[in-house]
Amino acid sequence: AQSVSQHNHHVILSEAASLELGCNYSYGGTVNLFWYVQYPGQHLQLLLKYFSGDPLVKGIKGFEAEFIKSKFSFNLRKPSVQWSDTAEYFCAAITGGGNKLTFGTGTQLKVEL
Amino acid sequence: DTAVSQTPKYLVTQMGNDKSIKCEQNLGHDTMYWYKQDSKKFLKIMFSYNNKELIINETVPNRFSPKSPDKAHLNLHINSLELGDSAVYFCASSFGLAGGVASSYEQYFGPGTRLTVT
């Protein structure tokens, strides 16, 4: 069965620090990958997505992610975080051309001033 | 002009009661979903409907019954509520598989319904 894993459960950074959140998936075929963000008390919003083409995907709010097929990874990055980036971040995948979205367990990011 | 809306936003009820959560989307999508987010923030799909037809039914107790009167609505009815049903329930929608277009897989989420069973 497909699965998505996020190894960093809690991350604390100072403002202006660089961010990288890990995401790995287990599926050998076609995969569509997503990063969603959930700000405190709010619903999930799509940060970025990968379907095909350029493995470096740029999303909203300065986030980007790189799809590395050989490593089954889709890590999220931001060169300089802000206090307003404090949120829960979810990696998700759709595999095999279906529409079942499988989420990772999430990473709680806290950015300190 | 809310894309995916849910009602109610908060629901507090006692064990054993029956309750419903409603979801509506105005994006013209043909596929809708229910997800459950537990206390540890883990999100798991429960159901998916495409054009009013059930296409995903995860191992969810049969106390949970989704109903889709039309492709813009997907309601969730829960019978005999239990303490373990306390969670945030998110509705989502997307275009389904028929279009075959890559962007059709992006799912848009509603604001969530926080259900507390006491």
PDB file of C-alpha atoms in Angstrom:
ATOM      1  CA  ALA A   1       0.000   0.000   0.000  1.00  0.00           C
ATOM      2  CA  GLN A   2       1.138   3.487  -0.698  1.00  0.00           C
ATOM      3  CA  SER A   3       2.401   5.528   2.213  1.00  0.00           C
ATOM      4  CA  VAL A   4       3.848   8.938   2.857  1.00  0.00           C
ATOM      5  CA  SER A   5       6.256   9.611   5.674  1.00  0.00           C
ATOM      6  CA  GLN A   6       7.433  12.830   7.224  1.00  0.00           C
ATOM      7  CA  HIS A   7      10.315  12.299   9.583  1.00  0.00           C
ATOM      8  CA  ASN A   8      10.364  15.709  11.211  1.00  0.00           C
ATOM      9  CA  HIS A   9       7.391  15.929  13.536  1.00  0.00           C
ATOM     10  CA  HIS A  10       8.309  19.184  15.238  1.00  0.00           C
ATOM     11  CA  VAL A  11      10.665  21.837  13.913  1.00  0.00           C
ATOM     12  CA  ILE A  12      11.570  25.069  15.671  1.00  0.00           C
ATOM     13  CA  LEU A  13      13.427  27.772  13.765  1.00  0.00           C
ATOM     14  CA  SER A  14      14.346  31.376  14.232  1.00  0.00           C
ATOM     15  CA  GLU A  15      13.147  33.933  11.731  1.00  0.00           C
ATOM     16  CA  ALA A  16      15.336  34.138   8.617  1.00  0.00           C
ATOM     17  CA  ALA A  17      16.594  30.585   9.074  1.00  0.00           C
ATOM     18  CA  SER A  18      16.379  28.201   6.144  1.00  0.00           C
ATOM     19  CA  LEU A  19      13.818  25.422   6.161  1.00  0.00           C
ATOM     20  CA  GLU A  20      13.821  21.934   4.772  1.00  0.00           C
ATOM     21  CA  LEU A  21      11.071  19.467   5.636  1.00  0.00           C
ATOM     22  CA  GLY A  22      11.488  15.880   4.572  1.00  0.00           C
ATOM     23  CA  CYS A  23       8.889  13.810   2.746  1.00  0.00           C
ATOM     24  CA  ASN A  24       9.244  10.301   1.376  1.00  0.00           C
ATOM     25  CA  TYR A  25       6.684   8.159  -0.367  1.00  0.00           C
ATOM     26  CA  SER A  26       6.522   4.478  -1.079  1.00  0.00           C
ATOM     27  CA  TYR A  27       5.258   3.729  -4.555  1.00  0.00           C
ATOM     28  CA  GLY A  28       7.144   2.751  -7.661  1.00  0.00           C
ATOM     29  CA  GLY A  29       4.812   4.029 -10.340  1.00  0.00           C
ATOM     30  CA  THR A  30       3.330   7.333 -11.378  1.00  0.00           C
ATOM     31  CA  VAL A  31       2.975   9.675  -8.461  1.00  0.00           C
ATOM     32  CA  ASN A  32       1.532  13.130  -7.952  1.00  0.00           C
ATOM     33  CA  LEU A  33       2.899  14.967  -4.933  1.00  0.00           C
ATOM     34  CA  PHE A  34       1.606  17.854  -2.881  1.00  0.00           C
ATOM     35  CA  TRP A  35       2.484  20.004   0.078  1.00  0.00           C
ATOM     36  CA  TYR A  36      -0.375  21.480   2.060  1.00  0.00           C
ATOM     37  CA  VAL A  37      -0.166  23.953   4.917  1.00  0.00           C
ATOM     38  CA  GLN A  38      -2.602  24.315   7.803  1.00  0.00           C
ATOM     39  CA  TYR A  39      -2.306  27.554   9.741  1.00  0.00           C
ATOM     40  CA  PRO A  40      -3.624  27.468  13.312  1.00  0.00           C
ATOM     41  CA  GLY A  41      -7.381  27.069  13.286  1.00  0.00           C
ATOM     42  CA  GLN A  42      -7.627  27.123   9.523  1.00  0.00           C
ATOM     43  CA  HIS A  43      -8.223  24.673   6.720  1.00  0.00           C
ATOM     44  CA  LEU A  44      -5.631  23.106   4.489  1.00  0.00           C
ATOM     45  CA  GLN A  45      -4.222  25.204   1.698  1.00  0.00           C
ATOM     46  CA  LEU A  46      -2.159  23.961  -1.198  1.00  0.00           C
ATOM     47  CA  LEU A  47       1.424  25.237  -1.191  1.00  0.00           C
ATOM     48  CA  LEU A  48       2.639  23.475  -4.295  1.00  0.00           C
ATOM     49  CA  LYS A  49       2.231  20.354  -6.376  1.00  0.00           C
ATOM     50  CA  TYR A  50       4.220  18.133  -8.685  1.00  0.00           C
ATOM     51  CA  PHE A  51       2.737  16.173 -11.566  1.00  0.00           C
ATOM     52  CA  SER A  52       5.470  15.934 -14.178  1.00  0.00           C
ATOM     53  CA  GLY A  53       8.209  17.946 -15.844  1.00  0.00           C
ATOM     54  CA  ASP A  54      10.675  20.090 -13.949  1.00  0.00           C
ATOM     55  CA  PRO A  55      11.346  18.327 -10.637  1.00  0.00           C
ATOM     56  CA  LEU A  56      11.913  21.650  -8.895  1.00  0.00           C
ATOM     57  CA  VAL A  57       8.499  23.056  -8.142  1.00  0.00           C
ATOM     58  CA  LYS A  58       7.873  26.575  -6.928  1.00  0.00           C
ATOM     59  CA  GLY A  59       4.820  27.323  -4.856  1.00  0.00           C
ATOM     60  CA  ILE A  60       3.242  30.188  -3.010  1.00  0.00           C
ATOM     61  CA  LYS A  61       4.832  32.265  -0.257  1.00  0.00           C
ATOM     62  CA  GLY A  62       8.389  31.510  -1.361  1.00  0.00           C
ATOM     63  CA  PHE A  63       8.184  27.749  -0.868  1.00  0.00           C
ATOM     64  CA  GLU A  64       9.665  25.231  -3.257  1.00  0.00           C
ATOM     65  CA  ALA A  65      10.030  21.470  -3.360  1.00  0.00           C
ATOM     66  CA  GLU A  66      12.245  19.100  -5.278  1.00  0.00           C
ATOM     67  CA  PHE A  67      11.069  15.748  -6.571  1.00  0.00           C
ATOM     68  CA  ILE A  68      13.929  13.230  -6.509  1.00  0.00           C
ATOM     69  CA  LYS A  69      12.607  10.046  -8.041  1.00  0.00           C
ATOM     70  CA  SER A  70      15.628   7.936  -7.123  1.00  0.00           C
ATOM     71  CA  LYS A  71      15.169   8.822  -3.468  1.00  0.00           C
ATOM     72  CA  PHE A  72      11.354   8.715  -3.475  1.00  0.00           C
ATOM     73  CA  SER A  73      11.495  12.152  -1.903  1.00  0.00           C
ATOM     74  CA  PHE A  74       9.720  15.460  -2.216  1.00  0.00           C
ATOM     75  CA  ASN A  75      11.295  17.766   0.346  1.00  0.00           C
ATOM     76  CA  LEU A  76       9.909  21.214   1.031  1.00  0.00           C
ATOM     77  CA  ARG A  77      12.268  24.175   1.269  1.00  0.00           C
ATOM     78  CA  LYS A  78      12.215  27.858   1.999  1.00  0.00           C
ATOM     79  CA  PRO A  79      15.408  29.920   2.150  1.00  0.00           C
ATOM     80  CA  SER A  80      14.237  32.304   4.875  1.00  0.00           C
ATOM     81  CA  VAL A  81      11.250  31.588   7.112  1.00  0.00           C
ATOM     82  CA  GLN A  82       9.020  34.168   8.737  1.00  0.00           C
ATOM     83  CA  TRP A  83       7.057  34.087  11.966  1.00  0.00           C
ATOM     84  CA  SER A  84       3.896  33.832   9.863  1.00  0.00           C
ATOM     85  CA  ASP A  85       5.082  30.467   8.490  1.00  0.00           C
ATOM     86  CA  THR A  86       4.252  28.885  11.838  1.00  0.00           C
ATOM     87  CA  ALA A  87       1.837  26.116  10.856  1.00  0.00           C
ATOM     88  CA  GLU A  88       1.401  22.407  10.277  1.00  0.00           C
ATOM     89  CA  TYR A  89       2.797  21.147   6.978  1.00  0.00           C
ATOM     90  CA  PHE A  90       1.506  18.044   5.263  1.00  0.00           C
ATOM     91  CA  CYS A  91       3.034  16.128   2.429  1.00  0.00           C
ATOM     92  CA  ALA A  92       0.589  14.092   0.364  1.00  0.00           C
ATOM     93  CA  ALA A  93       0.606  11.808  -2.626  1.00  0.00           C
ATOM     94  CA  ILE A  94      -1.745  10.390  -5.203  1.00  0.00           C
ATOM     95  CA  THR A  95      -0.394   7.276  -6.817  1.00  0.00           C
ATOM     96  CA  GLY A  96      -1.278   5.107  -9.743  1.00  0.00           C
ATOM     97  CA  GLY A  97      -3.533   7.637 -11.429  1.00  0.00           C
ATOM     98  CA  GLY A  98      -6.217   7.387  -8.790  1.00  0.00           C
ATOM     99  CA  ASN A  99      -7.643  10.211  -6.748  1.00  0.00           C
ATOM    100  CA  LYS A 100      -7.035   8.917  -3.240  1.00  0.00           C
ATOM    101  CA  LEU A 101      -4.855  11.451  -1.451  1.00  0.00           C
ATOM    102  CA  THR A 102      -2.596   9.875   1.161  1.00  0.00           C
ATOM    103  CA  PHE A 103      -1.181  12.246   3.739  1.00  0.00           C
ATOM    104  CA  GLY A 104       1.949  12.111   5.812  1.00  0.00           C
ATOM    105  CA  THR A 105       1.676  12.604   9.557  1.00  0.00           C
ATOM    106  CA  GLY A 106       2.498  16.289   9.299  1.00  0.00           C
ATOM    107  CA  THR A 107       5.297  18.508  10.587  1.00  0.00           C
ATOM    108  CA  GLN A 108       4.583  21.194  13.133  1.00  0.00           C
ATOM    109  CA  LEU A 109       6.763  24.211  12.329  1.00  0.00           C
ATOM    110  CA  LYS A 110       7.217  26.941  14.879  1.00  0.00           C
ATOM    111  CA  VAL A 111       9.113  30.061  13.877  1.00  0.00           C
ATOM    112  CA  GLU A 112      10.394  32.179  16.728  1.00  0.00           C
ATOM    113  CA  LEU A 113      11.079  35.884  16.547  1.00  0.00           C
TER     114      LEU A 113
ATOM    115  CA  ASP B   1     -17.686  33.185  -2.755  1.00  0.00           C
ATOM    116  CA  THR B   2     -16.439  30.368  -0.542  1.00  0.00           C
ATOM    117  CA  ALA B   3     -15.239  27.470  -2.650  1.00  0.00           C
ATOM    118  CA  VAL B   4     -15.868  24.597  -0.238  1.00  0.00           C
ATOM    119  CA  SER B   5     -18.098  25.265   2.743  1.00  0.00           C
ATOM    120  CA  GLN B   6     -19.070  23.108   5.688  1.00  0.00           C
ATOM    121  CA  THR B   7     -21.710  23.429   8.361  1.00  0.00           C
ATOM    122  CA  PRO B   8     -21.574  23.498  11.252  1.00  0.00           C
ATOM    123  CA  LYS B   9     -18.088  24.688  12.112  1.00  0.00           C
ATOM    124  CA  TYR B  10     -18.325  23.320  15.641  1.00  0.00           C
ATOM    125  CA  LEU B  11     -20.484  20.481  16.882  1.00  0.00           C
ATOM    126  CA  VAL B  12     -20.669  19.362  20.486  1.00  0.00           C
ATOM    127  CA  THR B  13     -22.886  16.424  21.267  1.00  0.00           C
ATOM    128  CA  GLN B  14     -23.319  13.513  23.633  1.00  0.00           C
ATOM    129  CA  MET B  15     -22.479   9.886  23.073  1.00  0.00           C
ATOM    130  CA  GLY B  16     -25.203   7.940  21.368  1.00  0.00           C
ATOM    131  CA  ASN B  17     -26.626  10.870  19.443  1.00  0.00           C
ATOM    132  CA  ASP B  18     -26.960  11.051  15.663  1.00  0.00           C
ATOM    133  CA  LYS B  19     -25.577  14.085  13.847  1.00  0.00           C
ATOM    134  CA  SER B  20     -24.954  15.324  10.330  1.00  0.00           C
ATOM    135  CA  ILE B  21     -22.312  17.547   8.767  1.00  0.00           C
ATOM    136  CA  LYS B  22     -23.002  19.251   5.467  1.00  0.00           C
ATOM    137  CA  CYS B  23     -20.597  20.157   2.698  1.00  0.00           C
ATOM    138  CA  GLU B  24     -21.104  22.190  -0.434  1.00  0.00           C
ATOM    139  CA  GLN B  25     -18.729  23.222  -3.195  1.00  0.00           C
ATOM    140  CA  ASN B  26     -19.238  25.820  -5.902  1.00  0.00           C
ATOM    141  CA  LEU B  27     -16.176  24.968  -7.973  1.00  0.00           C
ATOM    142  CA  GLY B  28     -17.978  22.786 -10.468  1.00  0.00           C
ATOM    143  CA  HIS B  29     -16.029  19.750  -9.309  1.00  0.00           C
ATOM    144  CA  ASP B  30     -17.474  16.290  -9.777  1.00  0.00           C
ATOM    145  CA  THR B  31     -15.633  14.533  -6.944  1.00  0.00           C
ATOM    146  CA  MET B  32     -15.988  15.166  -3.242  1.00  0.00           C
ATOM    147  CA  TYR B  33     -14.293  13.693  -0.196  1.00  0.00           C
ATOM    148  CA  TRP B  34     -14.504  13.403   3.562  1.00  0.00           C
ATOM    149  CA  TYR B  35     -11.335  13.314   5.645  1.00  0.00           C
ATOM    150  CA  LYS B  36     -10.919  12.831   9.370  1.00  0.00           C
ATOM    151  CA  GLN B  37      -8.162  14.635  11.264  1.00  0.00           C
ATOM    152  CA  ASP B  38      -7.499  13.132  14.669  1.00  0.00           C
ATOM    153  CA  SER B  39      -6.079  14.755  17.771  1.00  0.00           C
ATOM    154  CA  LYS B  40      -2.555  14.169  16.492  1.00  0.00           C
ATOM    155  CA  LYS B  41      -3.366  16.072  13.308  1.00  0.00           C
ATOM    156  CA  PHE B  42      -3.210  12.909  11.186  1.00  0.00           C
ATOM    157  CA  LEU B  43      -5.443  13.180   8.115  1.00  0.00           C
ATOM    158  CA  LYS B  44      -7.072  10.136   6.639  1.00  0.00           C
ATOM    159  CA  ILE B  45      -9.560   9.794   3.852  1.00  0.00           C
ATOM    160  CA  MET B  46     -12.928   8.314   4.734  1.00  0.00           C
ATOM    161  CA  PHE B  47     -15.056   8.522   1.606  1.00  0.00           C
ATOM    162  CA  SER B  48     -15.039   9.837  -1.915  1.00  0.00           C
ATOM    163  CA  TYR B  49     -17.928  10.383  -4.307  1.00  0.00           C
ATOM    164  CA  ASN B  50     -17.704  10.997  -8.027  1.00  0.00           C
ATOM    165  CA  ASN B  51     -20.883  12.284  -9.638  1.00  0.00           C
ATOM    166  CA  LYS B  52     -22.919  11.071  -6.660  1.00  0.00           C
ATOM    167  CA  GLU B  53     -21.383   7.603  -6.847  1.00  0.00           C
ATOM    168  CA  LEU B  54     -19.287   6.191  -4.011  1.00  0.00           C
ATOM    169  CA  ILE B  55     -15.773   5.437  -5.271  1.00  0.00           C
ATOM    170  CA  ILE B  56     -13.656   5.325  -2.120  1.00  0.00           C
ATOM    171  CA  ASN B  57     -14.843   3.785   1.112  1.00  0.00           C
ATOM    172  CA  GLU B  58     -12.058   3.262   3.590  1.00  0.00           C
ATOM    173  CA  THR B  59     -12.453   1.031   6.620  1.00  0.00           C
ATOM    174  CA  VAL B  60     -14.878   3.325   8.339  1.00  0.00           C
ATOM    175  CA  PRO B  61     -17.522   2.047  10.800  1.00  0.00           C
ATOM    176  CA  ASN B  62     -20.914   1.716   9.177  1.00  0.00           C
ATOM    177  CA  ARG B  63     -22.220   4.259  11.690  1.00  0.00           C
ATOM    178  CA  PHE B  64     -20.816   6.758   9.190  1.00  0.00           C
ATOM    179  CA  SER B  65     -22.971   7.183   6.119  1.00  0.00           C
ATOM    180  CA  PRO B  66     -22.174   9.713   3.402  1.00  0.00           C
ATOM    181  CA  LYS B  67     -24.912  11.009   1.176  1.00  0.00           C
ATOM    182  CA  SER B  68     -24.512  12.945  -2.030  1.00  0.00           C
ATOM    183  CA  PRO B  69     -27.792  14.439  -3.268  1.00  0.00           C
ATOM    184  CA  ASP B  70     -25.975  16.050  -6.197  1.00  0.00           C
ATOM    185  CA  LYS B  71     -22.377  16.515  -7.238  1.00  0.00           C
ATOM    186  CA  ALA B  72     -22.101  19.843  -5.411  1.00  0.00           C
ATOM    187  CA  HIS B  73     -23.043  18.390  -2.025  1.00  0.00           C
ATOM    188  CA  LEU B  74     -21.671  15.626   0.148  1.00  0.00           C
ATOM    189  CA  ASN B  75     -23.128  15.214   3.608  1.00  0.00           C
ATOM    190  CA  LEU B  76     -21.872  12.990   6.391  1.00  0.00           C
ATOM    191  CA  HIS B  77     -24.291  11.408   8.806  1.00  0.00           C
ATOM    192  CA  ILE B  78     -22.997   9.743  11.938  1.00  0.00           C
ATOM    193  CA  ASN B  79     -25.160   7.428  14.041  1.00  0.00           C
ATOM    194  CA  SER B  80     -24.629   6.480  17.667  1.00  0.00           C
ATOM    195  CA  LEU B  81     -21.730   8.823  18.210  1.00  0.00           C
ATOM    196  CA  GLU B  82     -18.795   7.570  20.278  1.00  0.00           C
ATOM    197  CA  LEU B  83     -16.048   9.385  22.144  1.00  0.00           C
ATOM    198  CA  GLY B  84     -13.530   8.258  19.532  1.00  0.00           C
ATOM    199  CA  ASP B  85     -15.432  10.099  16.831  1.00  0.00           C
ATOM    200  CA  SER B  86     -14.202  13.385  18.258  1.00  0.00           C
ATOM    201  CA  ALA B  87     -12.053  14.921  15.533  1.00  0.00           C
ATOM    202  CA  VAL B  88     -12.023  17.560  12.856  1.00  0.00           C
ATOM    203  CA  TYR B  89     -13.798  16.472   9.701  1.00  0.00           C
ATOM    204  CA  PHE B  90     -12.735  18.069   6.435  1.00  0.00           C
ATOM    205  CA  CYS B  91     -14.638  18.032   3.216  1.00  0.00           C
ATOM    206  CA  ALA B  92     -12.747  18.451  -0.062  1.00  0.00           C
ATOM    207  CA  SER B  93     -13.490  18.494  -3.749  1.00  0.00           C
ATOM    208  CA  SER B  94     -11.685  18.103  -7.046  1.00  0.00           C
ATOM    209  CA  PHE B  95     -12.223  17.184 -10.631  1.00  0.00           C
ATOM    210  CA  GLY B  96     -12.250  13.445 -11.029  1.00  0.00           C
ATOM    211  CA  LEU B  97     -10.520  11.080 -13.365  1.00  0.00           C
ATOM    212  CA  ALA B  98     -12.667  11.458 -16.450  1.00  0.00           C
ATOM    213  CA  GLY B  99     -10.924  14.600 -17.594  1.00  0.00           C
ATOM    214  CA  GLY B 100      -7.504  12.997 -17.395  1.00  0.00           C
ATOM    215  CA  VAL B 101      -5.898  16.395 -16.941  1.00  0.00           C
ATOM    216  CA  ALA B 102      -3.086  16.491 -14.420  1.00  0.00           C
ATOM    217  CA  SER B 103      -4.402  19.511 -12.553  1.00  0.00           C
ATOM    218  CA  SER B 104      -7.670  17.735 -11.984  1.00  0.00           C
ATOM    219  CA  TYR B 105      -6.151  15.961  -8.994  1.00  0.00           C
ATOM    220  CA  GLU B 106      -5.763  19.079  -6.875  1.00  0.00           C
ATOM    221  CA  GLN B 107      -8.165  18.896  -3.969  1.00  0.00           C
ATOM    222  CA  TYR B 108      -9.654  21.972  -2.342  1.00  0.00           C
ATOM    223  CA  PHE B 109     -10.509  21.718   1.319  1.00  0.00           C
ATOM    224  CA  GLY B 110     -13.274  23.177   3.387  1.00  0.00           C
ATOM    225  CA  PRO B 111     -12.742  24.910   6.738  1.00  0.00           C
ATOM    226  CA  GLY B 112     -13.434  21.780   8.769  1.00  0.00           C
ATOM    227  CA  THR B 113     -16.013  20.791  11.368  1.00  0.00           C
ATOM    228  CA  ARG B 114     -14.722  20.228  14.868  1.00  0.00           C
ATOM    229  CA  LEU B 115     -16.817  17.461  16.394  1.00  0.00           C
ATOM    230  CA  THR B 116     -16.630  16.921  20.135  1.00  0.00           C
ATOM    231  CA  VAL B 117     -18.422  13.965  21.627  1.00  0.00           C
ATOM    232  CA  THR B 118     -18.895  14.061  25.408  1.00  0.00           C
TER     233      THR B 118
END
